[in-house]
mmCIF file of C-alpha atoms in Angstrom:
data_model
loop_
_atom_site.group_PDB
_atom_site.id
_atom_site.type_symbol
_atom_site.label_atom_id
_atom_site.label_comp_id
_atom_site.label_asym_id
_atom_site.label_seq_id
_atom_site.Cartn_x
_atom_site.Cartn_y
_atom_site.Cartn_z
ATOM 1 C CA LYS A 1 6.771 6.266 -19.332
ATOM 2 C CA GLN A 2 8.370 6.120 -16.002
ATOM 3 C CA GLU A 3 12.112 5.539 -16.267
ATOM 4 C CA VAL A 4 13.700 4.742 -13.035
ATOM 5 C CA THR A 5 17.726 4.360 -12.640
ATOM 6 C CA GLN A 6 20.447 3.682 -10.101
ATOM 7 C CA ILE A 7 23.982 5.060 -10.584
ATOM 8 C CA PRO A 8 26.399 3.660 -9.535
ATOM 9 C CA ALA A 9 25.275 -0.411 -10.424
ATOM 10 C CA ALA A 10 27.743 -1.421 -7.593
ATOM 11 C CA LEU A 11 29.895 -0.155 -4.607
ATOM 12 C CA SER A 12 32.838 -0.829 -1.859
ATOM 13 C CA VAL A 13 33.025 0.920 1.431
ATOM 14 C CA PRO A 14 34.972 0.008 3.697
ATOM 15 C CA GLU A 15 33.022 -0.478 7.642
ATOM 16 C CA GLY A 16 31.746 2.503 9.399
ATOM 17 C CA GLU A 17 32.017 4.627 6.357
ATOM 18 C CA ASN A 18 28.467 6.122 5.514
ATOM 19 C CA LEU A 19 26.287 5.130 2.215
ATOM 20 C CA VAL A 20 25.174 7.490 0.351
ATOM 21 C CA LEU A 21 22.497 5.553 -3.404
ATOM 22 C CA ASN A 22 20.950 8.047 -6.351
ATOM 23 C CA CYS A 23 18.275 6.991 -7.639
ATOM 24 C CA SER A 24 16.501 9.384 -10.534
ATOM 25 C CA PHE A 25 13.467 9.633 -12.149
ATOM 26 C CA THR A 26 12.087 11.109 -15.266
ATOM 27 C CA ASP A 27 8.083 11.536 -14.340
ATOM 28 C CA SER A 28 7.507 13.764 -10.833
ATOM 29 C CA ALA A 29 3.826 12.717 -11.062
ATOM 30 C CA ILE A 30 4.455 10.399 -8.240
ATOM 31 C CA TYR A 31 2.155 9.193 -5.379
ATOM 32 C CA ASN A 32 5.032 7.990 -3.494
ATOM 33 C CA LEU A 33 8.878 6.657 -4.248
ATOM 34 C CA GLN A 34 9.997 2.704 -2.185
ATOM 35 C CA TRP A 35 13.479 2.211 -1.136
ATOM 36 C CA PHE A 36 14.186 -1.553 -0.587
ATOM 37 C CA ARG A 37 16.013 -3.929 -0.020
ATOM 38 C CA GLN A 38 17.482 -8.115 -1.376
ATOM 39 C CA ASP A 39 19.480 -10.339 -0.811
ATOM 40 C CA PRO A 40 21.548 -12.851 -2.234
ATOM 41 C CA GLY A 41 18.845 -14.818 -4.260
ATOM 42 C CA LYS A 42 15.845 -13.715 -1.886
ATOM 43 C CA GLY A 43 12.564 -11.662 -2.163
ATOM 44 C CA LEU A 44 12.477 -7.381 -1.516
ATOM 45 C CA THR A 45 11.864 -6.288 1.740
ATOM 46 C CA SER A 46 10.414 -2.393 2.458
ATOM 47 C CA LEU A 47 13.056 0.666 4.356
ATOM 48 C CA LEU A 48 11.504 3.463 3.608
ATOM 49 C CA LEU A 49 8.356 4.521 1.542
ATOM 50 C CA ILE A 50 8.254 8.498 0.891
ATOM 51 C CA GLN A 51 5.093 9.890 -0.126
ATOM 52 C CA SER A 52 4.576 12.926 -2.624
ATOM 53 C CA SER A 53 4.347 16.051 0.021
ATOM 54 C CA GLN A 54 7.021 14.665 2.303
ATOM 55 C CA ARG A 55 10.729 15.967 2.491
ATOM 56 C CA GLU A 56 12.054 12.702 3.954
ATOM 57 C CA GLN A 57 12.012 9.629 6.117
ATOM 58 C CA THR A 58 13.651 7.917 8.323
ATOM 59 C CA SER A 59 14.844 4.862 10.138
ATOM 60 C CA GLY A 60 17.259 4.235 12.445
ATOM 61 C CA ARG A 61 20.103 4.703 10.389
ATOM 62 C CA LEU A 62 18.073 4.882 7.501
ATOM 63 C CA ASN A 63 17.666 8.501 5.845
ATOM 64 C CA ALA A 64 15.625 8.825 2.574
ATOM 65 C CA SER A 65 15.069 11.861 0.965
ATOM 66 C CA LEU A 66 13.326 13.428 -1.853
ATOM 67 C CA ASP A 67 13.302 16.216 -4.589
ATOM 68 C CA LYS A 68 10.653 15.308 -6.827
ATOM 69 C CA SER A 69 11.279 18.727 -8.452
ATOM 70 C CA SER A 70 14.511 17.254 -9.636
ATOM 71 C CA GLY A 71 13.470 14.088 -9.876
ATOM 72 C CA ARG A 72 15.972 13.437 -7.181
ATOM 73 C CA SER A 73 16.431 10.209 -3.953
ATOM 74 C CA THR A 74 18.684 9.770 -2.087
ATOM 75 C CA LEU A 75 18.913 6.988 1.171
ATOM 76 C CA TYR A 76 21.350 7.548 3.071
ATOM 77 C CA ILE A 77 23.335 5.303 5.535
ATOM 78 C CA ALA A 78 24.744 6.234 8.672
ATOM 79 C CA ALA A 79 27.884 4.549 9.902
ATOM 80 C CA SER A 80 28.027 1.576 8.147
ATOM 81 C CA GLN A 81 27.932 -2.013 8.625
ATOM 82 C CA PRO A 82 29.096 -5.618 6.841
ATOM 83 C CA GLY A 83 25.463 -6.479 7.528
ATOM 84 C CA ASP A 84 24.413 -3.865 4.962
ATOM 85 C CA SER A 85 25.937 -5.380 1.961
ATOM 86 C CA ALA A 86 23.306 -6.264 -0.248
ATOM 87 C CA THR A 87 21.314 -4.811 -2.927
ATOM 88 C CA TYR A 88 19.417 -1.679 -2.856
ATOM 89 C CA LEU A 89 16.641 -1.090 -5.541
ATOM 90 C CA CYS A 90 14.350 2.924 -5.565
ATOM 91 C CA ALA A 91 10.611 2.847 -6.973
ATOM 92 C CA ALA A 92 7.897 4.791 -8.363
ATOM 93 C CA LYS A 93 4.631 5.050 -8.332
ATOM 94 C CA SER A 94 3.016 6.906 -11.353
ATOM 95 C CA ILE A 95 -0.364 8.866 -10.875
ATOM 96 C CA ASN A 96 -0.926 8.160 -14.510
ATOM 97 C CA ASP A 97 -1.208 4.057 -14.026
ATOM 98 C CA TYR A 98 -0.431 3.769 -10.768
ATOM 99 C CA LYS A 99 2.717 1.542 -11.304
ATOM 100 C CA LEU A 100 6.342 0.907 -9.465
ATOM 101 C CA SER A 101 8.501 1.323 -11.916
ATOM 102 C CA PHE A 102 11.594 0.419 -10.899
ATOM 103 C CA GLY A 103 15.803 1.110 -10.889
ATOM 104 C CA ALA A 104 18.017 -1.635 -10.851
ATOM 105 C CA GLY A 105 19.226 -1.200 -8.112
ATOM 106 C CA THR A 106 22.780 -0.529 -6.949
ATOM 107 C CA THR A 107 25.280 -3.935 -5.458
ATOM 108 C CA VAL A 108 27.091 -2.448 -1.657
ATOM 109 C CA THR A 109 29.402 -4.539 -0.908
ATOM 110 C CA VAL A 110 30.924 -2.521 3.119
ATOM 111 C CA ARG A 111 33.999 -4.893 4.103
ATOM 112 C CA ALA A 112 35.310 -5.070 7.710
ATOM 113 C CA ASP B 1 3.893 -14.576 11.255
ATOM 114 C CA GLY B 2 2.328 -12.301 8.296
ATOM 115 C CA GLY B 3 4.113 -12.641 4.849
ATOM 116 C CA ILE B 4 4.189 -13.772 1.691
ATOM 117 C CA THR B 5 4.659 -18.042 1.134
ATOM 118 C CA GLN B 6 6.135 -18.809 -3.048
ATOM 119 C CA SER B 7 6.949 -22.342 -4.125
ATOM 120 C CA PRO B 8 8.585 -23.397 -5.405
ATOM 121 C CA LYS B 9 12.107 -22.041 -4.793
ATOM 122 C CA TYR B 10 14.207 -23.505 -7.509
ATOM 123 C CA LEU B 11 12.015 -25.225 -10.735
ATOM 124 C CA PHE B 12 13.370 -26.840 -14.142
ATOM 125 C CA ARG B 13 11.867 -27.310 -16.802
ATOM 126 C CA LYS B 14 11.992 -28.494 -20.582
ATOM 127 C CA GLU B 15 11.067 -26.229 -23.072
ATOM 128 C CA GLY B 16 7.546 -26.414 -24.214
ATOM 129 C CA GLN B 17 6.370 -27.097 -21.144
ATOM 130 C CA ASN B 18 3.555 -24.726 -18.630
ATOM 131 C CA VAL B 19 4.932 -23.893 -15.883
ATOM 132 C CA THR B 20 2.706 -22.772 -12.393
ATOM 133 C CA LEU B 21 4.292 -21.377 -9.514
ATOM 134 C CA SER B 22 2.872 -20.520 -6.919
ATOM 135 C CA CYS B 23 2.221 -17.145 -4.403
ATOM 136 C CA GLU B 24 -0.150 -17.059 -1.211
ATOM 137 C CA GLN B 25 0.043 -14.105 1.728
ATOM 138 C CA ASN B 26 -1.932 -14.111 4.703
ATOM 139 C CA LEU B 27 -1.379 -10.678 5.592
ATOM 140 C CA ASN B 28 -5.191 -9.575 3.989
ATOM 141 C CA HIS B 29 -3.503 -7.648 1.055
ATOM 142 C CA ASP B 30 -6.376 -6.911 -1.749
ATOM 143 C CA ALA B 31 -3.393 -6.523 -4.622
ATOM 144 C CA MET B 32 -1.823 -8.999 -5.576
ATOM 145 C CA TYR B 33 1.606 -8.397 -8.446
ATOM 146 C CA TRP B 34 3.164 -10.614 -10.541
ATOM 147 C CA TYR B 35 7.241 -8.962 -10.963
ATOM 148 C CA ARG B 36 9.986 -10.089 -13.367
ATOM 149 C CA GLN B 37 13.935 -9.785 -12.011
ATOM 150 C CA ASP B 38 16.416 -10.302 -15.001
ATOM 151 C CA PRO B 39 20.149 -10.436 -14.031
ATOM 152 C CA GLY B 40 20.871 -5.883 -14.157
ATOM 153 C CA GLN B 41 17.570 -5.229 -14.946
ATOM 154 C CA GLY B 42 14.759 -3.227 -12.886
ATOM 155 C CA LEU B 43 11.948 -5.424 -11.492
ATOM 156 C CA ARG B 44 8.971 -5.752 -14.704
ATOM 157 C CA LEU B 45 5.069 -6.119 -13.620
ATOM 158 C CA ILE B 46 3.736 -9.214 -15.405
ATOM 159 C CA TYR B 47 -0.229 -8.936 -13.676
ATOM 160 C CA TYR B 48 -1.747 -7.911 -11.045
ATOM 161 C CA SER B 49 -4.777 -8.072 -9.183
ATOM 162 C CA GLN B 50 -6.227 -5.061 -6.996
ATOM 163 C CA ILE B 51 -9.667 -7.212 -5.926
ATOM 164 C CA VAL B 52 -10.535 -11.498 -6.282
ATOM 165 C CA ASN B 53 -11.345 -12.638 -9.606
ATOM 166 C CA ASP B 54 -10.394 -9.184 -10.898
ATOM 167 C CA PHE B 55 -6.719 -9.049 -12.973
ATOM 168 C CA GLN B 56 -4.846 -6.513 -14.684
ATOM 169 C CA LYS B 57 -1.646 -7.403 -17.427
ATOM 170 C CA GLY B 58 1.247 -5.336 -16.617
ATOM 171 C CA ASP B 59 4.095 -4.665 -18.931
ATOM 172 C CA ILE B 60 5.149 -8.076 -20.033
ATOM 173 C CA ALA B 61 1.856 -10.030 -20.485
ATOM 174 C CA GLU B 62 2.311 -11.977 -23.579
ATOM 175 C CA GLY B 63 3.200 -15.726 -22.463
ATOM 176 C CA TYR B 64 2.091 -15.516 -18.865
ATOM 177 C CA SER B 65 -1.589 -15.570 -18.106
ATOM 178 C CA VAL B 66 -3.149 -16.049 -13.910
ATOM 179 C CA SER B 67 -6.210 -16.367 -12.474
ATOM 180 C CA ARG B 68 -7.310 -14.930 -8.844
ATOM 181 C CA GLU B 69 -10.185 -17.264 -7.191
ATOM 182 C CA LYS B 70 -9.288 -16.090 -3.761
ATOM 183 C CA LYS B 71 -7.965 -13.580 -1.815
ATOM 184 C CA GLU B 72 -4.473 -15.552 -0.259
ATOM 185 C CA SER B 73 -3.802 -17.168 -4.154
ATOM 186 C CA PHE B 74 -2.204 -15.540 -6.937
ATOM 187 C CA PRO B 75 -0.891 -18.196 -9.293
ATOM 188 C CA LEU B 76 0.993 -17.560 -12.539
ATOM 189 C CA THR B 77 1.656 -19.850 -15.379
ATOM 190 C CA VAL B 78 4.378 -19.915 -17.597
ATOM 191 C CA THR B 79 2.610 -21.163 -21.314
ATOM 192 C CA SER B 80 5.449 -22.217 -23.641
ATOM 193 C CA ALA B 81 4.699 -19.698 -25.645
ATOM 194 C CA GLN B 82 6.780 -16.874 -23.056
ATOM 195 C CA LYS B 83 10.228 -16.614 -25.358
ATOM 196 C CA ASN B 84 12.704 -16.598 -22.457
ATOM 197 C CA PRO B 85 11.045 -17.803 -19.260
ATOM 198 C CA THR B 86 13.973 -18.387 -17.424
ATOM 199 C CA ALA B 87 13.832 -15.072 -14.679
ATOM 200 C CA PHE B 88 13.625 -15.103 -11.302
ATOM 201 C CA TYR B 89 9.996 -13.695 -10.484
ATOM 202 C CA LEU B 90 8.662 -12.779 -7.240
ATOM 203 C CA CYS B 91 5.159 -11.787 -6.424
ATOM 204 C CA ALA B 92 4.290 -8.990 -3.744
ATOM 205 C CA SER B 93 1.430 -7.711 -2.543
ATOM 206 C CA SER B 94 0.030 -4.325 -0.701
ATOM 207 C CA ASP B 95 -3.118 -3.884 0.794
ATOM 208 C CA GLY B 96 -4.399 -1.984 -2.239
ATOM 209 C CA THR B 97 -3.916 1.752 -0.760
ATOM 210 C CA TYR B 98 -2.029 4.528 -3.304
ATOM 211 C CA ASN B 99 0.657 5.097 -0.329
ATOM 212 C CA SER B 100 0.986 1.339 0.046
ATOM 213 C CA PRO B 101 4.437 -0.543 0.976
ATOM 214 C CA LEU B 102 4.605 -3.093 -0.731
ATOM 215 C CA HIS B 103 6.014 -6.777 0.199
ATOM 216 C CA PHE B 104 7.826 -9.180 -1.231
ATOM 217 C CA GLY B 105 7.990 -12.802 -0.837
ATOM 218 C CA ASN B 106 11.471 -15.061 -1.495
ATOM 219 C CA GLY B 107 10.849 -15.707 -5.219
ATOM 220 C CA THR B 108 11.016 -18.645 -7.605
ATOM 221 C CA ARG B 109 14.324 -19.212 -9.577
ATOM 222 C CA LEU B 110 13.105 -21.110 -13.100
ATOM 223 C CA THR B 111 15.222 -22.730 -15.484
ATOM 224 C CA VAL B 112 14.338 -23.733 -18.726
ATOM 225 C CA THR B 113 15.940 -26.173 -20.816
#
């Protein structure tokens, strides 16, 4: 069974600092790795999807990398802003059962 | 605007009552999903449907039921058999292909007392 872990559970950074969010997964047999953002009391918004054949994906200030062999993905957010404060979740889609397994998320606070 | 609408946003029920959460999408997506989110935990899959009139149990289906009579609608019923129903419930959809991203509604927070 796929286990997805995100450490730390929370972090706080000053505005302008680059953010590095970690995601690890136990089973490398995945179709893709997805990153989501969740604001308090809201649903999830898809940020980036990295297919298993890809090493990274970029969208604006966001860059996500994928290393299947080591079971890791990293989300980089450049020049953080207070508006980036949210919970970021990663999810791995398993080849075995086509299901997405979610991490518990990292809650980010960007201090002005 | 295309999207997923969940209603109501907040729901309060007494223990022993069944309750139905609504989920409607106008994205023309084939696949729809129900997840449950509890504090400090990842999302857990309750039920999913890849096509109209067909649905499958997820990891925590006990105490829940669904129907998929129309492509755009996937209601979830939380029955009195669900031991700990208080949670945040999220509906999602995708076009059903392997590498399509998931789109989420804004959730329903259910409180059972």
